[in-house]
PDB file of C-alpha atoms in Angstrom:
ATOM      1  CA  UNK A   4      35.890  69.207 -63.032  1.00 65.00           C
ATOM      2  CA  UNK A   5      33.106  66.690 -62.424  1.00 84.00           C
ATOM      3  CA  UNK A   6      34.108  64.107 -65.494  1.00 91.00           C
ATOM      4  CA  UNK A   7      32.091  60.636 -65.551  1.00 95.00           C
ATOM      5  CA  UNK A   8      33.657  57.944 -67.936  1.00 96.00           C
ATOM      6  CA  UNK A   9      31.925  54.660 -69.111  1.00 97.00           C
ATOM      7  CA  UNK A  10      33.356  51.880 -70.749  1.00 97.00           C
ATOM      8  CA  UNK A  11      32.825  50.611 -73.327  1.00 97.00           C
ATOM      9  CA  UNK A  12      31.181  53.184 -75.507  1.00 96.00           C
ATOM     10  CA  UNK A  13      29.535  50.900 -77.515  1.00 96.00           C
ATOM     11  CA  UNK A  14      28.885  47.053 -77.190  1.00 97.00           C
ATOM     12  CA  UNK A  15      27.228  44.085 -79.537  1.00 97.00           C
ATOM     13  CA  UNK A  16      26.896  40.985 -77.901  1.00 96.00           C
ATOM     14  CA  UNK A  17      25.301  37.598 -78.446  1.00 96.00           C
ATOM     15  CA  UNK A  18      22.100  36.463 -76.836  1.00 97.00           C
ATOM     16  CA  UNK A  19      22.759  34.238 -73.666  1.00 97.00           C
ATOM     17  CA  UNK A  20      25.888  35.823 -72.698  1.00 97.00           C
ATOM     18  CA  UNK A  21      26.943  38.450 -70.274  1.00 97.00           C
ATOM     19  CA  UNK A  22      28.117  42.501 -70.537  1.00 97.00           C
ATOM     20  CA  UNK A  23      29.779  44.256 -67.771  1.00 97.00           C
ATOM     21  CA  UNK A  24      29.900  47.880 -68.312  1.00 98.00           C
ATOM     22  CA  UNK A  25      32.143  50.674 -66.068  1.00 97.00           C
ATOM     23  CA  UNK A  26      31.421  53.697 -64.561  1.00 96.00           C
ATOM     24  CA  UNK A  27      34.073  55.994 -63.124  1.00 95.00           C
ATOM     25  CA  UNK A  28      34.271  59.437 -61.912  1.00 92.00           C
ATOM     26  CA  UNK A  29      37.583  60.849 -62.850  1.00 93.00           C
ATOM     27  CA  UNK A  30      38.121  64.173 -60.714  1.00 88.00           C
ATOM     28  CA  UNK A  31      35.801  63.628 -57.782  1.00 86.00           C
ATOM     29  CA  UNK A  32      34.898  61.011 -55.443  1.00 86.00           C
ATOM     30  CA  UNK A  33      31.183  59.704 -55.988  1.00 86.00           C
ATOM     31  CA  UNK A  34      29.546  57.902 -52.991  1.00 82.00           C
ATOM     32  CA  UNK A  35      26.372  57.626 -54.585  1.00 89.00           C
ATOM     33  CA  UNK A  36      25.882  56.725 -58.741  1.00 93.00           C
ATOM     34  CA  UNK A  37      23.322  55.770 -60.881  1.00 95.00           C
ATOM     35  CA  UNK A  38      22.365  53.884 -63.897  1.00 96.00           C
ATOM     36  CA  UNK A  39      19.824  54.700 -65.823  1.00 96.00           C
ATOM     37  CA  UNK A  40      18.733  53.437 -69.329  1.00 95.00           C
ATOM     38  CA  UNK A  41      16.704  55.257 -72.138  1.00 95.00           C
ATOM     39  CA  UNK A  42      15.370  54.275 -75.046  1.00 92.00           C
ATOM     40  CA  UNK A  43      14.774  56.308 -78.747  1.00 89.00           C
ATOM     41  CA  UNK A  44      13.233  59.239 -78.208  1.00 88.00           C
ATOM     42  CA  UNK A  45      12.554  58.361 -74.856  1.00 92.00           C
ATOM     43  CA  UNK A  46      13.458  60.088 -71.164  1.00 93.00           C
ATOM     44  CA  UNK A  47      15.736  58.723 -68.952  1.00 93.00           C
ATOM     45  CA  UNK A  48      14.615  55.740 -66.650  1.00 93.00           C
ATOM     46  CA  UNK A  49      16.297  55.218 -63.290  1.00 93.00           C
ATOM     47  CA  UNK A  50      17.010  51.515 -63.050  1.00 95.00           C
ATOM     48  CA  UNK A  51      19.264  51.628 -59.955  1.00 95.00           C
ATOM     49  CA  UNK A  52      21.309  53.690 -57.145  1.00 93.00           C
ATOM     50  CA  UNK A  53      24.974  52.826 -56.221  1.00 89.00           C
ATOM     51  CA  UNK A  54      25.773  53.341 -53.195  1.00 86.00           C
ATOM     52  CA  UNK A  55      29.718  52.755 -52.547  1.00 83.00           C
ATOM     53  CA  UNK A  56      30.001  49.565 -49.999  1.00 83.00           C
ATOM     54  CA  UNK A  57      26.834  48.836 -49.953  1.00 85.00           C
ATOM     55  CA  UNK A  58      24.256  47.014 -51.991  1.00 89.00           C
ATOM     56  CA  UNK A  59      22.723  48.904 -54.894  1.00 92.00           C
ATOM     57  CA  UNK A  60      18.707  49.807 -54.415  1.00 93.00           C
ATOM     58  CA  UNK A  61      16.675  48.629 -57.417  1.00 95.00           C
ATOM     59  CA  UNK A  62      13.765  50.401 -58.960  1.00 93.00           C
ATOM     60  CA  UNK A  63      10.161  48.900 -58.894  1.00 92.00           C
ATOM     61  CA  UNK A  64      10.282  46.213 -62.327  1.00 93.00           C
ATOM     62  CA  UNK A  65      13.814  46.216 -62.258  1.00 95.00           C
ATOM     63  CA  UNK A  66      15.560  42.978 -61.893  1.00 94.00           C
ATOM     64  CA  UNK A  67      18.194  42.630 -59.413  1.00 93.00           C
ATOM     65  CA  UNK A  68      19.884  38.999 -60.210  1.00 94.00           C
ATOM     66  CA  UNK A  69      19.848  40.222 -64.449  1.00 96.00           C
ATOM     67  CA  UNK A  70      21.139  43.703 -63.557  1.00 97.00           C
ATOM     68  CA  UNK A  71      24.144  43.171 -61.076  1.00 96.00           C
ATOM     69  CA  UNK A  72      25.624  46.304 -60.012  1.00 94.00           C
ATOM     70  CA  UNK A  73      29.011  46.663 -58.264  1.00 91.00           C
ATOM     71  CA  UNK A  74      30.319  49.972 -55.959  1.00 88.00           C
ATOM     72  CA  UNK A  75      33.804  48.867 -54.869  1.00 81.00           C
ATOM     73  CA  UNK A  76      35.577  52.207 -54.591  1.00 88.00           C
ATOM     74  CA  UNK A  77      34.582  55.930 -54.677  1.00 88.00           C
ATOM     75  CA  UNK A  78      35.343  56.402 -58.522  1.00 91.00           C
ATOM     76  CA  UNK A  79      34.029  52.867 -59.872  1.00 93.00           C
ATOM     77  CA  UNK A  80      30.296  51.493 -60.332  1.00 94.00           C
ATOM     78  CA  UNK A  81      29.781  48.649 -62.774  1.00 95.00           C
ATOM     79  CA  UNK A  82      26.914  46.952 -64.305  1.00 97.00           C
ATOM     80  CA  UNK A  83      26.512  43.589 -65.217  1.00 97.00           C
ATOM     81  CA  UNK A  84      24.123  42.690 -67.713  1.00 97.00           C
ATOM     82  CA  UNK A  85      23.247  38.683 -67.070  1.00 97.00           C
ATOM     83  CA  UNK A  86      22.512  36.447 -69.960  1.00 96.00           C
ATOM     84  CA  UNK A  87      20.974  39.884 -72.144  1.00 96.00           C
ATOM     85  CA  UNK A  88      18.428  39.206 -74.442  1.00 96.00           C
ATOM     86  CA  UNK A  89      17.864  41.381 -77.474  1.00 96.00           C
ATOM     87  CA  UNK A  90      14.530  43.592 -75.388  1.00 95.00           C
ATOM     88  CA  UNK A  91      18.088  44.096 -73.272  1.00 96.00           C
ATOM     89  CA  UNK A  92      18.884  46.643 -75.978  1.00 96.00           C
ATOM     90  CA  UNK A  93      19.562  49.955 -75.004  1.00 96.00           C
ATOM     91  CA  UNK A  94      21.448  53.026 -74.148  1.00 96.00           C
ATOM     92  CA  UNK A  95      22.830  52.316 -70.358  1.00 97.00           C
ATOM     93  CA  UNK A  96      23.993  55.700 -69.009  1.00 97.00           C
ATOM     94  CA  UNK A  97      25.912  56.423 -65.107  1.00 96.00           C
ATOM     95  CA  UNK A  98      25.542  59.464 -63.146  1.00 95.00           C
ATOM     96  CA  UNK A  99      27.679  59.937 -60.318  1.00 92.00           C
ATOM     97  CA  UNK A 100      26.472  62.461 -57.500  1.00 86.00           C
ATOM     98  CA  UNK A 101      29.193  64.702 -55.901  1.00 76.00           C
ATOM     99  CA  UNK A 102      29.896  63.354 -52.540  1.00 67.00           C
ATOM    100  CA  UNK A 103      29.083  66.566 -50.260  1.00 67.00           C
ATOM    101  CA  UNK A 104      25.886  66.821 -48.674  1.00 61.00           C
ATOM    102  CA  UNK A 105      25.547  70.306 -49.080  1.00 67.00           C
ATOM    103  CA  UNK A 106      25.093  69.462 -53.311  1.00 69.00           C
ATOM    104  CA  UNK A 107      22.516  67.711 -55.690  1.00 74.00           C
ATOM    105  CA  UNK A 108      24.107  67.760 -59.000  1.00 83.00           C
ATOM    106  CA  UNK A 109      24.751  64.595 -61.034  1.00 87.00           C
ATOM    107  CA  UNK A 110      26.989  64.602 -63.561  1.00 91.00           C
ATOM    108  CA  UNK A 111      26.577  61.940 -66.662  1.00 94.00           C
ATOM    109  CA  UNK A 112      28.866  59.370 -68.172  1.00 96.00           C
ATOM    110  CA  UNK A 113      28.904  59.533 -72.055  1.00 96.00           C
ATOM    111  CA  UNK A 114      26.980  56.173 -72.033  1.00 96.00           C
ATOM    112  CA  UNK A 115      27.133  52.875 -73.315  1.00 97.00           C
ATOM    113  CA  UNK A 116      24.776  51.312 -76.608  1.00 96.00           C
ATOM    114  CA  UNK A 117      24.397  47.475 -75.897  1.00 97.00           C
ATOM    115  CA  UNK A 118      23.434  45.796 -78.852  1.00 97.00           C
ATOM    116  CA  UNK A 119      22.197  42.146 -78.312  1.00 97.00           C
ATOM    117  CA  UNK A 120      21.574  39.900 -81.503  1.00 96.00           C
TER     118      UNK A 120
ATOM    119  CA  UNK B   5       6.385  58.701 -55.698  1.00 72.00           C
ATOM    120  CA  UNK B   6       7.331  62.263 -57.482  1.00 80.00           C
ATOM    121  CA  UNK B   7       5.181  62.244 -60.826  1.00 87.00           C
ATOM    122  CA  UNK B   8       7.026  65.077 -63.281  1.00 94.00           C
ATOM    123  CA  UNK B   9       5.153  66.791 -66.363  1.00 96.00           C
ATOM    124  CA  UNK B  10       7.309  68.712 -69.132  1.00 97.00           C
ATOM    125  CA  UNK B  11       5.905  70.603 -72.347  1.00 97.00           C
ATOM    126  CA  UNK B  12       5.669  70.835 -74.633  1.00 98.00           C
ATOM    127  CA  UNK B  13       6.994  67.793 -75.958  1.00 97.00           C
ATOM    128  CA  UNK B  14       8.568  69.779 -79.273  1.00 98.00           C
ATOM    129  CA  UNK B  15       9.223  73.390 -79.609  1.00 98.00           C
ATOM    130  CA  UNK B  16      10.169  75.064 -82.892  1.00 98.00           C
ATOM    131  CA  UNK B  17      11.375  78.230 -82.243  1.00 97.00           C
ATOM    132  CA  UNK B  18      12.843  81.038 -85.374  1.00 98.00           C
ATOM    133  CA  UNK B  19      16.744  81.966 -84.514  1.00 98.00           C
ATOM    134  CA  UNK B  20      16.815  84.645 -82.112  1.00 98.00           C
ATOM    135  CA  UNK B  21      13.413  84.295 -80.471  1.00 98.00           C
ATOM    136  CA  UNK B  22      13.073  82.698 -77.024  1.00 98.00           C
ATOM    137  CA  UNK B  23      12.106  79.265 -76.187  1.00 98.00           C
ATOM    138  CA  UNK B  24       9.982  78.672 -72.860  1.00 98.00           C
ATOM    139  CA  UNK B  25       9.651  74.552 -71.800  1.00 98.00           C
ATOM    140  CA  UNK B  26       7.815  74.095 -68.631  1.00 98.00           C
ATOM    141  CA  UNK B  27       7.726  71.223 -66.160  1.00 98.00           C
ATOM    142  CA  UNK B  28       5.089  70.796 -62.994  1.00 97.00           C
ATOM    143  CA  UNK B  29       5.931  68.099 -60.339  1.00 96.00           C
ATOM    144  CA  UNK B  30       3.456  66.980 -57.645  1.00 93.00           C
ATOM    145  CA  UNK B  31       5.722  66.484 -54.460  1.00 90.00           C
ATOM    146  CA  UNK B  32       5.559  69.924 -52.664  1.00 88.00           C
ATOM    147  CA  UNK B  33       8.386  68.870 -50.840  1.00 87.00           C
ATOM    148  CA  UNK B  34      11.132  68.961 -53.711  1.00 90.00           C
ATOM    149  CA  UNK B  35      13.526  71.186 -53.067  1.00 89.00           C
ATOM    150  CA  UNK B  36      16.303  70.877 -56.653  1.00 91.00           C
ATOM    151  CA  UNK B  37      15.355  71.448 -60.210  1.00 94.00           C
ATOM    152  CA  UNK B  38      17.870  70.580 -62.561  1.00 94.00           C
ATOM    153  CA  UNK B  39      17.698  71.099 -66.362  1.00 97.00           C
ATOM    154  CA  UNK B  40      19.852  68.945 -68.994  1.00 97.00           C
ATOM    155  CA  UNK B  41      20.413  69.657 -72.600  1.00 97.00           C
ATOM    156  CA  UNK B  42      21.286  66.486 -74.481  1.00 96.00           C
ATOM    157  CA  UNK B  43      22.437  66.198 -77.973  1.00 95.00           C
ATOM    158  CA  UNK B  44      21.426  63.301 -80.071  1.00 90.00           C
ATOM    159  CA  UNK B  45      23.543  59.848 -79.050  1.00 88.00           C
ATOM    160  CA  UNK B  46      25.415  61.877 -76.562  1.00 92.00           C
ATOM    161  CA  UNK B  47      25.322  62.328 -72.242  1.00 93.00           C
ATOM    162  CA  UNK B  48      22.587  64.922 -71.182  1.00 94.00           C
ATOM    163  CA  UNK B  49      24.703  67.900 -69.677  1.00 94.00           C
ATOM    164  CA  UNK B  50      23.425  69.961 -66.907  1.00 93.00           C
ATOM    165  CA  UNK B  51      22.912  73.866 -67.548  1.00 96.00           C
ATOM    166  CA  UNK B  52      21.523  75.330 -64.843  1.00 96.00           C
ATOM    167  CA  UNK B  53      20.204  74.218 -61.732  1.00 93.00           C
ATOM    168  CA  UNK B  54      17.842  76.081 -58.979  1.00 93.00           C
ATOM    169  CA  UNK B  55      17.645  75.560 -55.468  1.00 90.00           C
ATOM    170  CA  UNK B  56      13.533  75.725 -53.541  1.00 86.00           C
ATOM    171  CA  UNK B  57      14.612  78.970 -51.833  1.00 86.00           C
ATOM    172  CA  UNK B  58      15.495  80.662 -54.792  1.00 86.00           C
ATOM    173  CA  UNK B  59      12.783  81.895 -57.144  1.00 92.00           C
ATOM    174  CA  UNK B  60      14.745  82.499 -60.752  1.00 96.00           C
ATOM    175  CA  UNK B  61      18.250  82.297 -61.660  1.00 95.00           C
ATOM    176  CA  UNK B  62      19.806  83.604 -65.006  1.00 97.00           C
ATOM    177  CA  UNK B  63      23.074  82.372 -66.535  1.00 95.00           C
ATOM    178  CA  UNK B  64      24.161  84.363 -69.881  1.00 96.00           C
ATOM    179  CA  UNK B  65      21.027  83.196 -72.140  1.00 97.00           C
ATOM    180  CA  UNK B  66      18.958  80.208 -70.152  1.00 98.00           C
ATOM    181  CA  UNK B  67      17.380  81.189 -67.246  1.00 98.00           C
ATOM    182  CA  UNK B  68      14.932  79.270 -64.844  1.00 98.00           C
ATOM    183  CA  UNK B  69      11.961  80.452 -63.179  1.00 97.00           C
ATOM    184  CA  UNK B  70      10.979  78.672 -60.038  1.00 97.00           C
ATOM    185  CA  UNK B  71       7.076  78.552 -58.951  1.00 96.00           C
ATOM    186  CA  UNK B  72       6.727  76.553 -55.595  1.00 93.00           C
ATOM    187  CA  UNK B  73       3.351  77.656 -54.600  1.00 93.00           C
ATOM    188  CA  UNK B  74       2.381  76.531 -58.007  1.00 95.00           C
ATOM    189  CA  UNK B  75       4.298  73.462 -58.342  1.00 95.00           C
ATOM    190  CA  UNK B  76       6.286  74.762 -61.521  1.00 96.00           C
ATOM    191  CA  UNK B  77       9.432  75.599 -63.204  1.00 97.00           C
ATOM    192  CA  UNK B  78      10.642  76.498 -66.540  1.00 98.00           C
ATOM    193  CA  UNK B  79      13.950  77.167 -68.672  1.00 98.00           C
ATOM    194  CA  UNK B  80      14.135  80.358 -70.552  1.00 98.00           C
ATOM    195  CA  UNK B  81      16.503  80.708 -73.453  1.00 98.00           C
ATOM    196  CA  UNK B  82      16.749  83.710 -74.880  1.00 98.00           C
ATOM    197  CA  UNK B  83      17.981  84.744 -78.379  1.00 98.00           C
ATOM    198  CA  UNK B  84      18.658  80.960 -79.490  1.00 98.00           C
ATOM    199  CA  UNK B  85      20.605  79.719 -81.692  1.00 97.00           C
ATOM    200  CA  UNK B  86      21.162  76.882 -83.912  1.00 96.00           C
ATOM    201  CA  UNK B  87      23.537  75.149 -81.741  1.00 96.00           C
ATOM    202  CA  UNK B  88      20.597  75.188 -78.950  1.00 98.00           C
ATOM    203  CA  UNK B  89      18.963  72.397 -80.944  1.00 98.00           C
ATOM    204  CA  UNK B  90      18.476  69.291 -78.737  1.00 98.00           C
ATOM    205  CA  UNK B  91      16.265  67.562 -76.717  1.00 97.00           C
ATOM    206  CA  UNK B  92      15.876  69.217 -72.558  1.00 98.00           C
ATOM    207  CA  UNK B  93      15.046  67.920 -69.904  1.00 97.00           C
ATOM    208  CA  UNK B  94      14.099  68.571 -66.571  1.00 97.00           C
ATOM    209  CA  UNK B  95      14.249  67.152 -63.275  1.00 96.00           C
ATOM    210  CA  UNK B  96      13.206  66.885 -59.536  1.00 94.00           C
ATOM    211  CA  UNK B  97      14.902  65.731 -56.593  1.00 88.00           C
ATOM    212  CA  UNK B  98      12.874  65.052 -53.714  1.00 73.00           C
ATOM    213  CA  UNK B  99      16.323  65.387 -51.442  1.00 67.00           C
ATOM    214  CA  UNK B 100      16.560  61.477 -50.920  1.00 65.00           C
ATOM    215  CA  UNK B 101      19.212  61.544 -54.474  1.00 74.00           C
ATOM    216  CA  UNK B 102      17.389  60.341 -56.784  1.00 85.00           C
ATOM    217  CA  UNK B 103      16.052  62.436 -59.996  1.00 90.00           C
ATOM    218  CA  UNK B 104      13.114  61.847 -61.628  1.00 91.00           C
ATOM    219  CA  UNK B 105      13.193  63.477 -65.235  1.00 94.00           C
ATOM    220  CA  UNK B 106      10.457  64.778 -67.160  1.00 95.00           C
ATOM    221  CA  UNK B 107       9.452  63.383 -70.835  1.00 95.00           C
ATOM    222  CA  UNK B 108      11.620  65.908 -72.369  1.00 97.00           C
ATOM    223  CA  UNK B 109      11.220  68.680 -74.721  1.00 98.00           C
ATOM    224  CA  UNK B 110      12.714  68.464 -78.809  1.00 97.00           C
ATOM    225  CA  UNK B 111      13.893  71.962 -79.175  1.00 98.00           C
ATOM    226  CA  UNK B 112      14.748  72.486 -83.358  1.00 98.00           C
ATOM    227  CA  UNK B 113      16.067  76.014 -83.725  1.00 98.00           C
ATOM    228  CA  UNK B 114      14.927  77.309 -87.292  1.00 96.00           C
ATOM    229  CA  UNK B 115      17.411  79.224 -88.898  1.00 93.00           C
TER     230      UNK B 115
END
C-alpha cells in the first residue's frame, strides 16, 4: 500500500516552453501532496503544498505564476513548469500525505529529472 | 519556522558495525520524526517513524531514539550492511503537514 506515481520519469525540454508533470497516489486517497525539488547532493526543498480543491500554498522564494500546481481529485496533483529556464533544472519529486488525521507519513513519488537546454 | 540539524554529513562505517546519524530541531513543539533512506537517483523511502510520546522504537536493525527534553533524535542501524549504503535523512513535522528535512547524512558501508 501507499504507492505515489509521477509522470514522466524523466523530461528534456527547450528553454521558453512549458512542462507539466503528474502526481498520483495509486492505493490511497491523498488530500494533501507536496512537491518538493532537490538538487545534487542536496536535501529536499519544499516548494509547495497541494491541497485537493483548493489553491496550493507556496513556500517563501517560490514563484507561484512559474510553478502552477493543480489538485483536481484525491489521487492527482500536477505541476506546471512555465516558460523553464535551464537554473529550472532539477529533480521535482511529490509526496502525498495519507488522508486520516490520526497519521503523518508521506509517501514519495519516484520523481521526475527536468532537463532544460 | 522549524530550523533542522543532521550529522554528520558522511559516515563510513566497517560491515557489521553500527551507524549512529543524529538530527536536533529547534521547535519544542514537534511532535513526528520521520527518517528516509534514499538511494542515488531514486524516491527517499521512509523506514521508521516515531511519534513525541514515544521515546525509542526498534524495527529489526534501525532503531530511533527520541530526546524531547533535549531537542534530539537519532537512527540506529545495527550490524550494517552493504546494501545500507545511501544517503538518510531526517525530518520534523511541526503537526501543520509539512516536513522540514535535515541536510542529510552519506552513509558508505565498507565491506
Amino acid at each position: 500500500g501507499a504507492v505515489v506515481s509521477q509522470h514522466p520519469s524523466w523530461v528534456i525540454c527547450k528553454s521558453g516552453t512549458s512542462v507539466k508533470i503528474e502526481c498520483r497516489s495509486l492505493d490511497f486517497q491523498a488530500t494533501t501532496m507536496f512537491w518538493y525539488r532537490q538538487f545534487p547532493k542536496q536535501s529536499l526543498m519544499l516548494m509547495a503544498t497541494s491541497n485537493e480543491g483548493s489553491k496550493a500554498t507556496y513556500e517563501q522564494g517560490v514563484e507561484k505564476d512559474k510553478f502552477l500546481i493543480n489538485h483536481a481529485s484525491l489521487t492527482l496533483s500536477t505541476l506546471t513548469v512555465t516558460s523553464a529556464h535551464p537554473e529550472d533544472s532539477s529533480f521535482y519529486i511529490c509526496s502525498a500525505r495519507v488522508t486520516d488525521t490520526t497519521r503523518n507519513e508521506q509517501y514519495f513519488g519516484p520523481g521526475t529529472r527536468l532537463t532544460v537546454t | 519556522g522549524e530550523n533542522v540539524e543532521q550529522h554528520p554529513s558522511t559516515l563510513s562505517v566497517q560491515e557489521g558495525d553500527s551507524a549512529v546519524i543524529k538530527c536536533t530541531y529547534s521547535d519544542s513543539a514537534s511532535n513526528y520524526f520521520p527518517w528516509y533512506k534514499q538511494e542515488l537517483g531514486k524516491r527517499p523511502q521512509l523506514i521508521i517513524d516515531i511519534r513525541s510520546n514515544v521515546g525509542e522504537k526498534k524495527d529489526q536493525r534501525i532503531a530511533v531514539t527520541l530526546n524531547k527534553t533535549a531537542k534530539h533524535f537519532s537512527l540506529h542501524i545495527t550490524e550494517t550492511q552493504p546494501e545500507d549504503s545511501a544517503v538518510y535523512f531526517c525530518a520534523v513535522n511541526l503537526g501543520n503537514e509539512k516536513l522540514t528535512f535535515g541536510t542529510g547524512t552519506r552513509l558508505t558501508i565498507i565491506p
